[in-house]
Amino acid sequence: MKKYIAELFGTFWLVLGGCGSAVLAAAFPDVGIGLLGVSLAFGLTVLTMAYAIGHISGCHLNPAVSIGLFVGGRFPANELLPYIIAQVAGGLIAGGVLFVIASGAAGFDVSAGFASNGFGAHSPGGYSLVAALVCEVVMTMMFLLVIMGSTDKRAPAGMAPIAIGLCLTLIHLISIPVTNTSVNPARSTGVALYVGDWAVSQLWLFWVAPIIGAALGAFIYKFIADEDS
């Protein structure tokens, strides 16, 4: 149970820190942190939580990561559903806290996006469904490859959180204009349900694409890392 609670709090921090930076600070008058700041915020949430709870739960914070690690033979099937439930719950709680904070400002309008992921008219750069799908699959694939490689017993000890946090930062630097960057169904769900409407109707892609990408990343890493192949 402690592992699941750790995942809940870890995912809470990821969504609050990452989406909170996008909603509250990205375009703040004169001193907004911009896309670079938001990208760093997402990376820092994973980096800090990896050191805080990595030894308790593994610090997945992401249903796609848990599924990818299962596919890669690093995670037991019987813990998969409880982890996903805890991650989504943490994301939803964070979305609620962020909603309460953000709604304290005059002119707040949740329908403007609330850091939700989208494609087509709801992509920051107007990217199509196909572009969003490919982007999310490839980015999550590379994320899993880095996660599995940096946590391999042959990798330098203690450095995995840095590699994983920087990888997530890089992913956001690449893909915020395309989808607002998901690579994490819990992150997407945590804010989309407060927006409703288009954010919920497009949410399926931000479950399907990251899961496909994570499975691909796990398969690829198993192939290239197998010393017998």
Coordinates of N, CA, C and O in Angstrom, one line a residue, residues 92-163:
L92 N -5.6 13.6 -10.7 CA -6.9 14.3 -10.6 C -6.9 15.2 -9.3 O -7.5 16.3 -9.4
I93 N -6.2 14.7 -8.3 CA -6.2 15.6 -7.0 C -5.3 16.8 -7.4 O -5.7 18.0 -7.0
A94 N -4.2 16.7 -8.1 CA -3.4 17.8 -8.4 C -4.2 18.8 -9.3 O -4.1 20.0 -9.2
G95 N -5.0 18.2 -10.3 CA -5.8 19.1 -11.1 C -6.8 19.9 -10.3 O -7.0 21.1 -10.6
G96 N -7.4 19.3 -9.3 CA -8.3 20.0 -8.4 C -7.6 21.1 -7.6 O -8.2 22.2 -7.5
V97 N -6.5 20.8 -7.1 CA -5.7 21.8 -6.3 C -5.4 23.0 -7.3 O -5.5 24.2 -6.9
L98 N -4.9 22.6 -8.5 CA -4.5 23.7 -9.4 C -5.7 24.5 -9.9 O -5.6 25.7 -10.0
F99 N -6.9 23.9 -10.0 CA -8.1 24.6 -10.4 C -8.5 25.6 -9.3 O -8.8 26.7 -9.6
V100 N -8.4 25.2 -8.0 CA -8.7 26.1 -6.9 C -7.8 27.3 -6.9 O -8.2 28.4 -6.8
I101 N -6.5 27.0 -7.1 CA -5.5 28.1 -7.1 C -5.8 29.1 -8.3 O -5.8 30.3 -8.2
A102 N -5.9 28.5 -9.5 CA -6.0 29.3 -10.8 C -7.3 30.0 -10.8 O -7.3 31.2 -11.3
S103 N -8.3 29.5 -10.2 CA -9.6 30.2 -10.3 C -9.7 31.4 -9.3 O -10.6 32.2 -9.3
G104 N -8.6 31.6 -8.5 CA -8.5 32.7 -7.6 C -8.1 34.0 -8.3 O -8.1 35.1 -7.7
A105 N -7.8 33.9 -9.6 CA -7.4 35.1 -10.4 C -8.6 35.5 -11.2 O -9.3 34.7 -11.8
A106 N -8.7 36.8 -11.3 CA -9.8 37.4 -12.1 C -9.6 37.0 -13.6 O -8.5 37.1 -14.1
G107 N -10.7 36.6 -14.3 CA -10.6 36.3 -15.7 C -10.2 34.9 -16.0 O -10.1 34.5 -17.2
F108 N -10.0 34.0 -15.0 CA -9.7 32.7 -15.2 C -10.8 32.0 -16.0 O -11.9 32.1 -15.7
D109 N -10.4 31.2 -17.0 CA -11.4 30.5 -17.9 C -10.8 29.1 -18.1 O -9.9 28.9 -18.9
V110 N -11.4 28.1 -17.5 CA -10.9 26.7 -17.6 C -11.0 26.2 -19.1 O -10.3 25.4 -19.5
S111 N -12.0 26.8 -19.8 CA -12.2 26.3 -21.2 C -11.1 26.8 -22.1 O -11.0 26.3 -23.2
A112 N -10.2 27.6 -21.6 CA -9.1 28.1 -22.5 C -8.0 27.0 -22.6 O -7.1 27.1 -23.5
G113 N -8.2 25.9 -21.8 CA -7.3 24.8 -22.0 C -6.8 24.2 -20.7 O -6.7 23.0 -20.6
F114 N -6.4 25.0 -19.7 CA -6.0 24.5 -18.4 C -4.8 23.4 -18.6 O -4.8 22.4 -17.9
A115 N -3.9 23.7 -19.5 CA -2.7 22.8 -19.8 C -3.1 21.5 -20.4 O -2.4 20.5 -20.3
S116 N -4.3 21.3 -20.9 CA -4.8 20.1 -21.5 C -4.0 19.8 -22.8 O -3.5 20.7 -23.4
N117 N -4.0 18.5 -23.1 CA -3.4 18.1 -24.4 C -4.4 18.0 -25.5 O -5.6 17.7 -25.2
G118 N -4.0 18.3 -26.7 CA -5.0 18.3 -27.8 C -4.3 18.2 -29.1 O -3.1 18.3 -29.3
F119 N -5.1 18.0 -30.2 CA -4.7 18.0 -31.5 C -5.6 18.8 -32.4 O -6.7 19.2 -31.9
G120 N -5.2 19.1 -33.7 CA -6.1 19.9 -34.5 C -6.2 21.3 -34.0 O -5.3 21.9 -33.7
A121 N -7.5 21.7 -33.9 CA -7.7 23.1 -33.4 C -7.2 23.3 -31.9 O -7.0 24.4 -31.5
H122 N -7.0 22.2 -31.2 CA -6.6 22.3 -29.8 C -5.1 22.0 -29.6 O -4.7 21.9 -28.4
S123 N -4.4 21.8 -30.7 CA -2.9 21.7 -30.6 C -2.4 23.1 -30.5 O -2.9 24.0 -31.3
P124 N -1.4 23.4 -29.7 CA -0.8 24.8 -29.6 C -0.4 25.3 -31.0 O -0.5 26.5 -31.3
G125 N 0.1 24.4 -31.8 CA 0.6 24.8 -33.1 C -0.3 24.4 -34.3 O 0.0 24.5 -35.4
G126 N -1.5 23.9 -33.9 CA -2.5 23.5 -35.0 C -2.1 22.2 -35.7 O -2.5 22.0 -36.8
Y127 N -1.4 21.3 -35.0 CA -0.9 20.0 -35.6 C -2.1 19.0 -35.7 O -3.0 19.0 -34.8
S128 N -2.0 18.2 -36.7 CA -3.1 17.3 -37.0 C -3.1 16.1 -36.1 O -2.2 15.8 -35.3
L129 N -4.2 15.3 -36.2 CA -4.3 14.1 -35.4 C -3.1 13.1 -35.6 O -2.5 12.6 -34.7
V130 N -2.8 12.9 -36.9 CA -1.7 12.0 -37.3 C -0.4 12.5 -36.7 O 0.4 11.7 -36.1
A131 N -0.1 13.8 -36.8 CA 1.1 14.4 -36.3 C 1.2 14.2 -34.8 O 2.2 13.8 -34.2
A132 N 0.1 14.4 -34.1 CA 0.0 14.3 -32.6 C 0.2 12.8 -32.2 O 1.0 12.5 -31.3
L133 N -0.4 11.9 -33.0 CA -0.2 10.5 -32.7 C 1.2 10.0 -32.8 O 1.8 9.4 -31.9
V134 N 1.8 10.4 -33.9 CA 3.2 10.0 -34.2 C 4.1 10.6 -33.1 O 5.0 10.0 -32.6
C135 N 3.9 11.9 -32.8 CA 4.7 12.6 -31.8 C 4.7 11.9 -30.5 O 5.7 11.6 -29.9
E136 N 3.5 11.6 -30.0 CA 3.3 11.0 -28.7 C 3.9 9.6 -28.6 O 4.5 9.2 -27.6
V137 N 3.7 8.9 -29.7 CA 4.3 7.5 -29.7 C 5.8 7.5 -29.7 O 6.4 6.9 -28.9
V138 N 6.4 8.4 -30.5 CA 7.8 8.4 -30.6 C 8.4 9.0 -29.3 O 9.4 8.5 -28.8
M139 N 7.9 10.0 -28.8 CA 8.4 10.6 -27.6 C 8.3 9.7 -26.4 O 9.3 9.6 -25.6
T140 N 7.2 9.0 -26.2 CA 7.1 8.0 -25.1 C 8.0 6.8 -25.4 O 8.6 6.3 -24.4
M141 N 8.2 6.4 -26.6 CA 9.1 5.3 -26.9 C 10.5 5.7 -26.5 O 11.2 4.9 -25.8
M142 N 11.0 6.9 -26.8 CA 12.3 7.3 -26.4 C 12.4 7.5 -24.9 O 13.5 7.2 -24.2
F143 N 11.3 7.9 -24.2 CA 11.3 8.0 -22.8 C 11.5 6.7 -22.1 O 12.4 6.6 -21.2
L144 N 10.9 5.7 -22.6 CA 11.0 4.3 -22.0 C 12.4 3.8 -22.2 O 13.0 3.1 -21.4
L145 N 12.9 4.1 -23.4 CA 14.3 3.6 -23.7 C 15.3 4.2 -22.7 O 16.2 3.5 -22.2
V146 N 15.1 5.5 -22.5 CA 16.0 6.1 -21.5 C 15.8 5.6 -20.1 O 16.8 5.4 -19.3
I147 N 14.5 5.4 -19.7 CA 14.2 4.9 -18.4 C 14.9 3.5 -18.2 O 15.5 3.3 -17.2
M148 N 14.6 2.7 -19.1 CA 15.1 1.3 -19.0 C 16.7 1.3 -19.0 O 17.3 0.5 -18.3
G149 N 17.2 2.1 -19.9 CA 18.7 2.1 -20.0 C 19.4 2.7 -18.8 O 20.4 2.1 -18.3
S150 N 18.8 3.8 -18.3 CA 19.5 4.4 -17.1 C 19.3 3.7 -15.8 O 20.0 3.9 -14.8
T151 N 18.3 2.8 -15.8 CA 18.0 2.0 -14.5 C 18.5 0.6 -14.7 O 18.4 -0.2 -13.8
D152 N 19.2 0.3 -15.8 CA 19.8 -1.0 -16.0 C 20.9 -1.2 -14.9 O 21.6 -0.2 -14.6
K153 N 21.1 -2.4 -14.5 CA 22.1 -2.7 -13.4 C 23.5 -2.4 -13.9 O 24.4 -2.2 -13.1
R154 N 23.7 -2.3 -15.2 CA 25.0 -2.0 -15.8 C 25.3 -0.5 -16.0 O 26.4 -0.1 -16.3
A155 N 24.2 0.3 -15.8 CA 24.3 1.8 -15.9 C 25.0 2.3 -14.6 O 25.0 1.7 -13.6
P156 N 25.6 3.5 -14.7 CA 26.2 4.2 -13.5 C 25.1 4.3 -12.4 O 24.0 4.8 -12.6
A157 N 25.5 3.9 -11.2 CA 24.5 3.9 -10.1 C 24.2 5.4 -9.7 O 25.1 6.2 -9.6
G158 N 23.0 5.6 -9.4 CA 22.5 6.9 -8.8 C 22.3 8.0 -9.8 O 21.9 9.1 -9.4
M159 N 22.6 7.7 -11.1 CA 22.4 8.8 -12.1 C 21.1 8.7 -12.9 O 20.8 9.7 -13.6
A160 N 20.3 7.7 -12.7 CA 19.1 7.5 -13.4 C 18.1 8.7 -13.3 O 17.6 9.2 -14.3
P161 N 17.9 9.2 -12.1 CA 16.9 10.4 -12.0 C 17.3 11.6 -12.8 O 16.5 12.2 -13.4
I162 N 18.6 11.8 -12.9 CA 19.1 13.0 -13.7 C 18.8 12.7 -15.2 O 18.3 13.6 -15.9
A163 N 19.2 11.5 -15.7 CA 18.9 11.2 -17.1 C 17.4 11.2 -17.4 O 17.0 11.8 -18.5

